[in-house]
mmCIF file of C-alpha atoms and ligand atoms in Angstrom:
data_model
loop_
_atom_site.group_PDB
_atom_site.id
_atom_site.type_symbol
_atom_site.label_atom_id
_atom_site.label_comp_id
_atom_site.label_asym_id
_atom_site.label_seq_id
_atom_site.Cartn_x
_atom_site.Cartn_y
_atom_site.Cartn_z
ATOM 1 C CA UNK A 299 0.000 0.000 0.000
ATOM 2 C CA UNK A 300 1.247 3.434 -0.948
ATOM 3 C CA UNK A 301 -0.152 6.678 0.424
ATOM 4 C CA UNK A 302 -1.002 8.861 -2.551
ATOM 5 C CA UNK A 303 -1.796 12.538 -1.987
ATOM 6 C CA UNK A 304 -3.675 14.535 -4.624
ATOM 7 C CA UNK A 305 -3.973 18.226 -5.311
ATOM 8 C CA UNK A 306 -7.512 19.465 -6.182
ATOM 9 C CA UNK A 307 -7.711 22.584 -8.388
ATOM 10 C CA UNK A 308 -6.203 21.977 -11.815
ATOM 11 C CA UNK A 309 -5.498 18.342 -10.944
ATOM 12 C CA UNK A 310 -8.809 16.587 -10.205
ATOM 13 C CA UNK A 311 -11.160 19.421 -11.196
ATOM 14 C CA UNK A 312 -10.904 22.164 -13.801
ATOM 15 C CA UNK A 313 -12.135 24.636 -11.209
ATOM 16 C CA UNK A 314 -11.153 27.908 -12.882
ATOM 17 C CA UNK A 315 -14.736 28.716 -14.010
ATOM 18 C CA UNK A 316 -15.952 28.223 -10.420
ATOM 19 C CA UNK A 317 -13.086 30.216 -8.879
ATOM 20 C CA UNK A 318 -13.536 32.978 -11.451
ATOM 21 C CA UNK A 319 -17.236 33.241 -10.683
ATOM 22 C CA UNK A 320 -16.581 33.536 -6.939
ATOM 23 C CA UNK A 321 -13.791 36.118 -7.229
ATOM 24 C CA UNK A 322 -15.372 38.188 -10.010
ATOM 25 C CA UNK A 323 -18.692 38.381 -8.119
ATOM 26 C CA UNK A 324 -16.873 39.442 -4.950
ATOM 27 C CA UNK A 325 -14.900 42.112 -6.829
ATOM 28 C CA UNK A 326 -18.089 43.495 -8.353
ATOM 29 C CA UNK A 327 -19.745 43.626 -4.923
ATOM 30 C CA UNK A 328 -16.792 45.670 -3.661
ATOM 31 C CA UNK A 329 -17.132 48.059 -6.625
ATOM 32 C CA UNK A 330 -13.885 46.885 -8.206
ATOM 33 C CA UNK A 331 -13.180 45.802 -11.809
ATOM 34 C CA UNK A 332 -13.503 42.036 -12.339
ATOM 35 C CA UNK A 333 -10.770 39.722 -13.601
ATOM 36 C CA UNK A 334 -11.302 37.616 -16.726
ATOM 37 C CA UNK A 335 -11.576 33.817 -16.889
ATOM 38 C CA UNK A 336 -8.342 33.761 -18.909
ATOM 39 C CA UNK A 337 -6.478 35.678 -16.186
ATOM 40 C CA UNK A 338 -7.744 33.454 -13.369
ATOM 41 C CA UNK A 339 -5.317 30.473 -13.583
ATOM 42 C CA UNK A 340 -2.439 32.883 -12.955
ATOM 43 C CA UNK A 341 -3.824 33.573 -9.472
ATOM 44 C CA UNK A 342 -4.539 29.956 -8.466
ATOM 45 C CA UNK A 343 -2.209 27.677 -6.543
ATOM 46 C CA UNK A 344 -0.932 29.507 -3.458
ATOM 47 C CA UNK A 345 -4.233 29.673 -1.598
ATOM 48 C CA UNK A 346 -7.014 32.227 -1.250
ATOM 49 C CA UNK A 347 -5.118 34.837 0.872
ATOM 50 C CA UNK A 348 -2.421 35.126 -1.835
ATOM 51 C CA UNK A 349 -5.043 35.090 -4.608
ATOM 52 C CA UNK A 350 -6.859 38.019 -2.940
ATOM 53 C CA UNK A 351 -3.611 39.955 -2.462
ATOM 54 C CA UNK A 352 -2.549 39.457 -6.084
ATOM 55 C CA UNK A 353 -5.999 40.100 -7.553
ATOM 56 C CA UNK A 354 -6.330 43.357 -5.600
ATOM 57 C CA UNK A 355 -2.944 44.524 -6.889
ATOM 58 C CA UNK A 356 -3.979 43.520 -10.431
ATOM 59 C CA UNK A 357 -7.273 45.462 -10.432
ATOM 60 C CA UNK A 358 -5.854 48.449 -8.530
ATOM 61 C CA UNK A 359 -7.841 47.863 -5.338
ATOM 62 C CA UNK A 360 -6.598 49.043 -1.952
ATOM 63 C CA UNK A 361 -4.682 46.363 0.000
ATOM 64 C CA UNK A 362 -6.930 47.192 2.974
ATOM 65 C CA UNK A 363 -9.802 45.514 1.080
ATOM 66 C CA UNK A 364 -8.121 42.106 1.297
ATOM 67 C CA UNK A 365 -10.133 40.793 4.252
ATOM 68 C CA UNK A 366 -13.411 41.849 2.616
ATOM 69 C CA UNK A 367 -12.438 40.295 -0.704
ATOM 70 C CA UNK A 368 -11.519 37.059 1.092
ATOM 71 C CA UNK A 369 -14.799 36.966 3.016
ATOM 72 C CA UNK A 370 -16.982 37.754 -0.025
ATOM 73 C CA UNK A 371 -15.119 35.250 -2.226
ATOM 74 C CA UNK A 372 -15.563 32.552 0.441
ATOM 75 C CA UNK A 373 -19.329 33.144 0.469
ATOM 76 C CA UNK A 374 -19.523 32.531 -3.288
ATOM 77 C CA UNK A 375 -17.014 29.668 -3.167
ATOM 78 C CA UNK A 376 -19.254 27.825 -0.732
ATOM 79 C CA UNK A 377 -22.663 28.895 -2.089
ATOM 80 C CA UNK A 378 -21.981 28.278 -5.787
ATOM 81 C CA UNK A 379 -22.377 24.576 -6.630
ATOM 82 C CA UNK A 380 -19.419 22.844 -8.262
ATOM 83 C CA UNK A 381 -20.213 21.134 -11.548
ATOM 84 C CA UNK A 382 -19.271 17.406 -11.566
ATOM 85 C CA UNK A 383 -18.650 17.671 -15.323
ATOM 86 C CA UNK A 384 -15.584 19.792 -14.475
ATOM 87 C CA UNK A 385 -13.823 16.674 -13.129
ATOM 88 C CA UNK A 386 -11.042 15.911 -15.623
ATOM 89 C CA UNK A 387 -11.813 12.922 -17.896
ATOM 90 C CA UNK A 388 -10.646 9.612 -16.460
ATOM 91 C CA UNK A 389 -10.210 10.817 -12.854
ATOM 92 C CA UNK A 390 -12.964 8.635 -11.385
ATOM 93 C CA UNK A 391 -11.797 5.474 -13.144
ATOM 94 C CA UNK A 392 -8.198 6.133 -12.059
ATOM 95 C CA UNK A 393 -9.179 6.716 -8.410
ATOM 96 C CA UNK A 394 -11.251 3.532 -8.499
ATOM 97 C CA UNK A 395 -8.343 1.485 -9.854
ATOM 98 C CA UNK A 396 -5.883 2.946 -7.336
ATOM 99 C CA UNK A 397 -8.258 2.270 -4.451
ATOM 100 C CA UNK A 398 -8.859 -1.301 -5.633
ATOM 101 C CA UNK A 399 -5.089 -1.765 -5.843
ATOM 102 C CA UNK A 400 -5.076 -1.087 -2.081
ATOM 103 C CA UNK A 401 -3.583 2.400 -2.005
ATOM 104 C CA UNK A 402 -4.492 5.015 0.585
ATOM 105 C CA UNK A 403 -5.818 8.147 -1.147
ATOM 106 C CA UNK A 404 -5.581 11.585 0.487
ATOM 107 C CA UNK A 405 -6.242 15.176 -0.621
ATOM 108 C CA UNK A 406 -3.968 18.192 -0.032
ATOM 109 C CA UNK A 407 -5.352 21.442 -1.449
ATOM 110 C CA UNK A 408 -4.592 25.100 -0.797
ATOM 111 C CA UNK A 409 -8.317 25.831 -1.289
ATOM 112 C CA UNK A 410 -9.836 26.831 2.076
ATOM 113 C CA UNK A 411 -11.216 23.713 3.786
ATOM 114 C CA UNK A 412 -14.896 24.782 3.699
ATOM 115 C CA UNK A 413 -14.686 25.448 -0.055
ATOM 116 C CA UNK A 414 -12.851 22.177 -0.666
ATOM 117 C CA UNK A 415 -15.499 20.282 1.298
ATOM 118 C CA UNK A 416 -18.378 21.714 -0.726
ATOM 119 C CA UNK A 417 -16.552 21.091 -4.020
ATOM 120 C CA UNK A 418 -15.863 17.495 -2.974
ATOM 121 C CA UNK A 419 -19.476 17.046 -1.907
ATOM 122 C CA UNK A 420 -20.967 18.526 -5.103
ATOM 123 C CA UNK A 421 -18.682 16.486 -7.364
ATOM 124 C CA UNK A 422 -18.902 13.395 -5.111
ATOM 125 C CA UNK A 423 -15.113 13.193 -5.189
ATOM 126 C CA UNK A 424 -14.953 13.311 -1.393
ATOM 127 C CA UNK A 425 -15.803 9.649 -0.875
ATOM 128 C CA UNK A 426 -12.450 8.575 -2.333
ATOM 129 C CA UNK A 427 -10.235 10.226 0.269
ATOM 130 C CA UNK A 428 -9.267 9.033 3.747
ATOM 131 C CA UNK A 429 -8.069 12.518 4.712
ATOM 132 C CA UNK A 430 -8.826 15.983 3.303
ATOM 133 C CA UNK A 431 -6.606 18.947 4.205
ATOM 134 C CA UNK A 432 -7.318 22.498 3.047
ATOM 135 C CA UNK A 433 -5.254 25.659 2.867
ATOM 136 C CA UNK A 434 -6.444 26.774 6.312
ATOM 137 C CA UNK A 435 -6.430 23.347 8.024
ATOM 138 C CA UNK A 436 -2.923 23.889 9.434
ATOM 139 C CA UNK A 437 -0.890 26.978 10.414
ATOM 140 C CA UNK A 438 1.034 26.603 7.124
ATOM 141 C CA UNK A 439 -0.090 25.830 3.583
ATOM 142 C CA UNK A 440 1.691 24.526 0.460
ATOM 143 C CA UNK A 441 4.554 24.869 -0.500
ATOM 144 C CA UNK A 442 5.338 24.248 3.195
ATOM 145 C CA UNK A 443 5.545 20.472 3.682
ATOM 146 C CA UNK A 444 3.327 20.121 6.797
ATOM 147 C CA UNK A 445 0.126 19.431 4.840
ATOM 148 C CA UNK A 446 1.747 16.490 3.080
ATOM 149 C CA UNK A 447 3.231 15.203 6.345
ATOM 150 C CA UNK A 448 -0.229 15.352 7.946
ATOM 151 C CA UNK A 449 -1.754 13.439 5.020
ATOM 152 C CA UNK A 450 0.935 10.764 5.317
ATOM 153 C CA UNK A 451 -0.028 10.209 8.949
ATOM 154 C CA UNK A 452 3.359 8.769 9.873
ATOM 155 C CA UNK A 453 3.972 6.890 6.593
ATOM 156 C CA UNK A 454 7.481 7.133 5.130
ATOM 157 C CA UNK A 455 7.553 10.193 2.767
ATOM 158 C CA UNK A 456 10.050 8.420 0.514
ATOM 159 C CA UNK A 457 7.470 5.697 -0.199
ATOM 160 C CA UNK A 458 4.577 8.112 -0.845
ATOM 161 C CA UNK A 459 3.491 9.891 -4.027
ATOM 162 C CA UNK A 460 2.092 13.376 -4.569
ATOM 163 C CA UNK A 461 0.128 14.238 -7.687
ATOM 164 C CA UNK A 462 -0.397 17.879 -8.645
ATOM 165 C CA UNK A 463 -0.464 20.401 -11.450
ATOM 166 C CA UNK A 464 1.588 23.375 -10.307
ATOM 167 C CA UNK A 465 4.885 24.835 -9.179
ATOM 168 C CA UNK A 466 3.430 24.971 -5.661
ATOM 169 C CA UNK A 467 2.808 21.220 -5.669
ATOM 170 C CA UNK A 468 6.272 20.440 -6.973
ATOM 171 C CA UNK A 469 7.891 22.626 -4.281
ATOM 172 C CA UNK A 470 5.700 20.994 -1.613
ATOM 173 C CA UNK A 471 6.744 17.505 -2.669
ATOM 174 C CA UNK A 472 10.410 18.523 -2.693
ATOM 175 C CA UNK A 473 10.114 20.084 0.779
ATOM 176 C CA UNK A 474 8.482 16.909 2.122
ATOM 177 C CA UNK A 475 10.789 14.432 0.371
ATOM 178 C CA UNK A 476 7.837 12.897 -1.499
ATOM 179 C CA UNK A 477 8.007 11.787 -5.148
ATOM 180 C CA UNK A 478 6.104 14.198 -7.428
ATOM 181 C CA UNK A 479 3.897 13.239 -10.373
ATOM 182 C CA UNK A 480 2.900 16.114 -12.642
ATOM 183 C CA UNK A 481 -0.533 16.374 -14.297
ATOM 184 C CA UNK A 482 0.281 18.577 -17.267
ATOM 185 C CA UNK A 483 -3.215 19.916 -18.117
ATOM 186 C CA UNK A 484 -3.711 22.153 -15.053
ATOM 187 C CA UNK A 485 -2.609 25.690 -14.149
ATOM 188 C CA UNK A 486 1.192 25.461 -14.326
ATOM 189 C CA UNK A 487 3.071 28.603 -15.414
ATOM 190 C CA UNK A 488 6.410 27.052 -16.434
ATOM 191 C CA UNK A 489 7.256 24.229 -18.859
ATOM 192 C CA UNK A 490 6.989 20.684 -17.415
ATOM 193 C CA UNK A 491 10.785 20.263 -17.558
ATOM 194 C CA UNK A 492 11.175 23.123 -15.061
ATOM 195 C CA UNK A 493 9.307 21.156 -12.386
ATOM 196 C CA UNK A 494 11.273 18.124 -11.149
ATOM 197 C CA UNK A 495 9.013 15.053 -11.305
ATOM 198 C CA UNK A 496 9.318 11.263 -11.337
ATOM 199 C CA UNK A 497 6.553 10.977 -13.930
ATOM 200 C CA UNK A 498 4.077 13.168 -15.784
ATOM 201 C CA UNK A 499 0.801 12.514 -17.549
ATOM 202 C CA UNK A 500 -1.739 14.446 -19.594
ATOM 203 C CA UNK A 501 -4.533 11.875 -19.440
ATOM 204 C CA UNK A 502 -5.771 10.286 -16.223
ATOM 205 C CA UNK A 503 -6.093 6.902 -17.922
ATOM 206 C CA UNK A 504 -2.270 6.760 -17.840
ATOM 207 C CA UNK A 505 -1.972 7.110 -14.065
ATOM 208 C CA UNK A 506 -2.731 3.606 -12.680
ATOM 209 C CA UNK A 507 0.047 2.035 -14.795
ATOM 210 C CA UNK A 508 2.482 4.803 -13.803
ATOM 211 C CA UNK A 509 1.708 4.258 -10.109
ATOM 212 C CA UNK A 510 2.042 0.487 -10.509
ATOM 213 C CA UNK A 511 5.571 1.080 -11.804
ATOM 214 C CA UNK A 512 6.507 3.338 -8.872
ATOM 215 C CA UNK A 513 4.640 1.987 -5.857
HETATM 216 O O1 PGA B 287 -6.773 27.420 -4.011
HETATM 217 C C1 PGA B 287 -5.679 27.416 -4.604
HETATM 218 O O2 PGA B 287 -4.944 28.405 -4.698
HETATM 219 C C2 PGA B 287 -5.208 26.165 -5.296
HETATM 220 O O3 PGA B 287 -5.807 24.990 -4.895
HETATM 221 P P1 PGA B 287 -5.019 23.622 -5.161
HETATM 222 O O4 PGA B 287 -3.961 23.544 -4.086
HETATM 223 O O5 PGA B 287 -6.085 22.565 -5.022
HETATM 224 O O6 PGA B 287 -4.441 23.675 -6.541
HETATM 225 MG MG1 MG B 288 -3.565 22.810 -8.221
#
């Protein structure tokens, strides 16, 4: 049995439309210009506090509005249903095969826990994971390694795997001493070669065989 940790946004779910809706609605409520869908991936990956800080700078809003933007975005994050059709193709079959192979599946996302919980509930992805950790579950968030350590629950990091889409995930895996697998269709900013990984895949149907070769 291998403990496998998964990232959420840009890895299991193409959540940019949902995130964009929440942030753009919150910006409008605060009387600020909205961001576009195309701009949104550039703000995703380091958690909601950093997203709010960067979005405010981008639209020319006062930094003092950060707490309000966070609070309003959270309301829409939690109240707006997540669409199960935004799960990347092949994710459910891959999770099913990995679970049947006896692996322990866990989730490590920088999305605030309440928003992750509702997304996992709406998409029914939640039932696959033994442990779910969000960006505010611990005093630190990714790329600090504590979230991965907590998901491993004492298992040897060197025997575990972490699957994610971004620079943040790669740095987290490196900090924790966990092998990193890169899903290439998410919200990465740099080329795949720039992110050290033991394997990469663009289609979830490839993952069970990759894991079988590494576990
Ligand atoms: O909320 C974020 O910034 C990113 O979330 P993720 O860690 O699931 O990619
Ligand atoms: Mg991600």
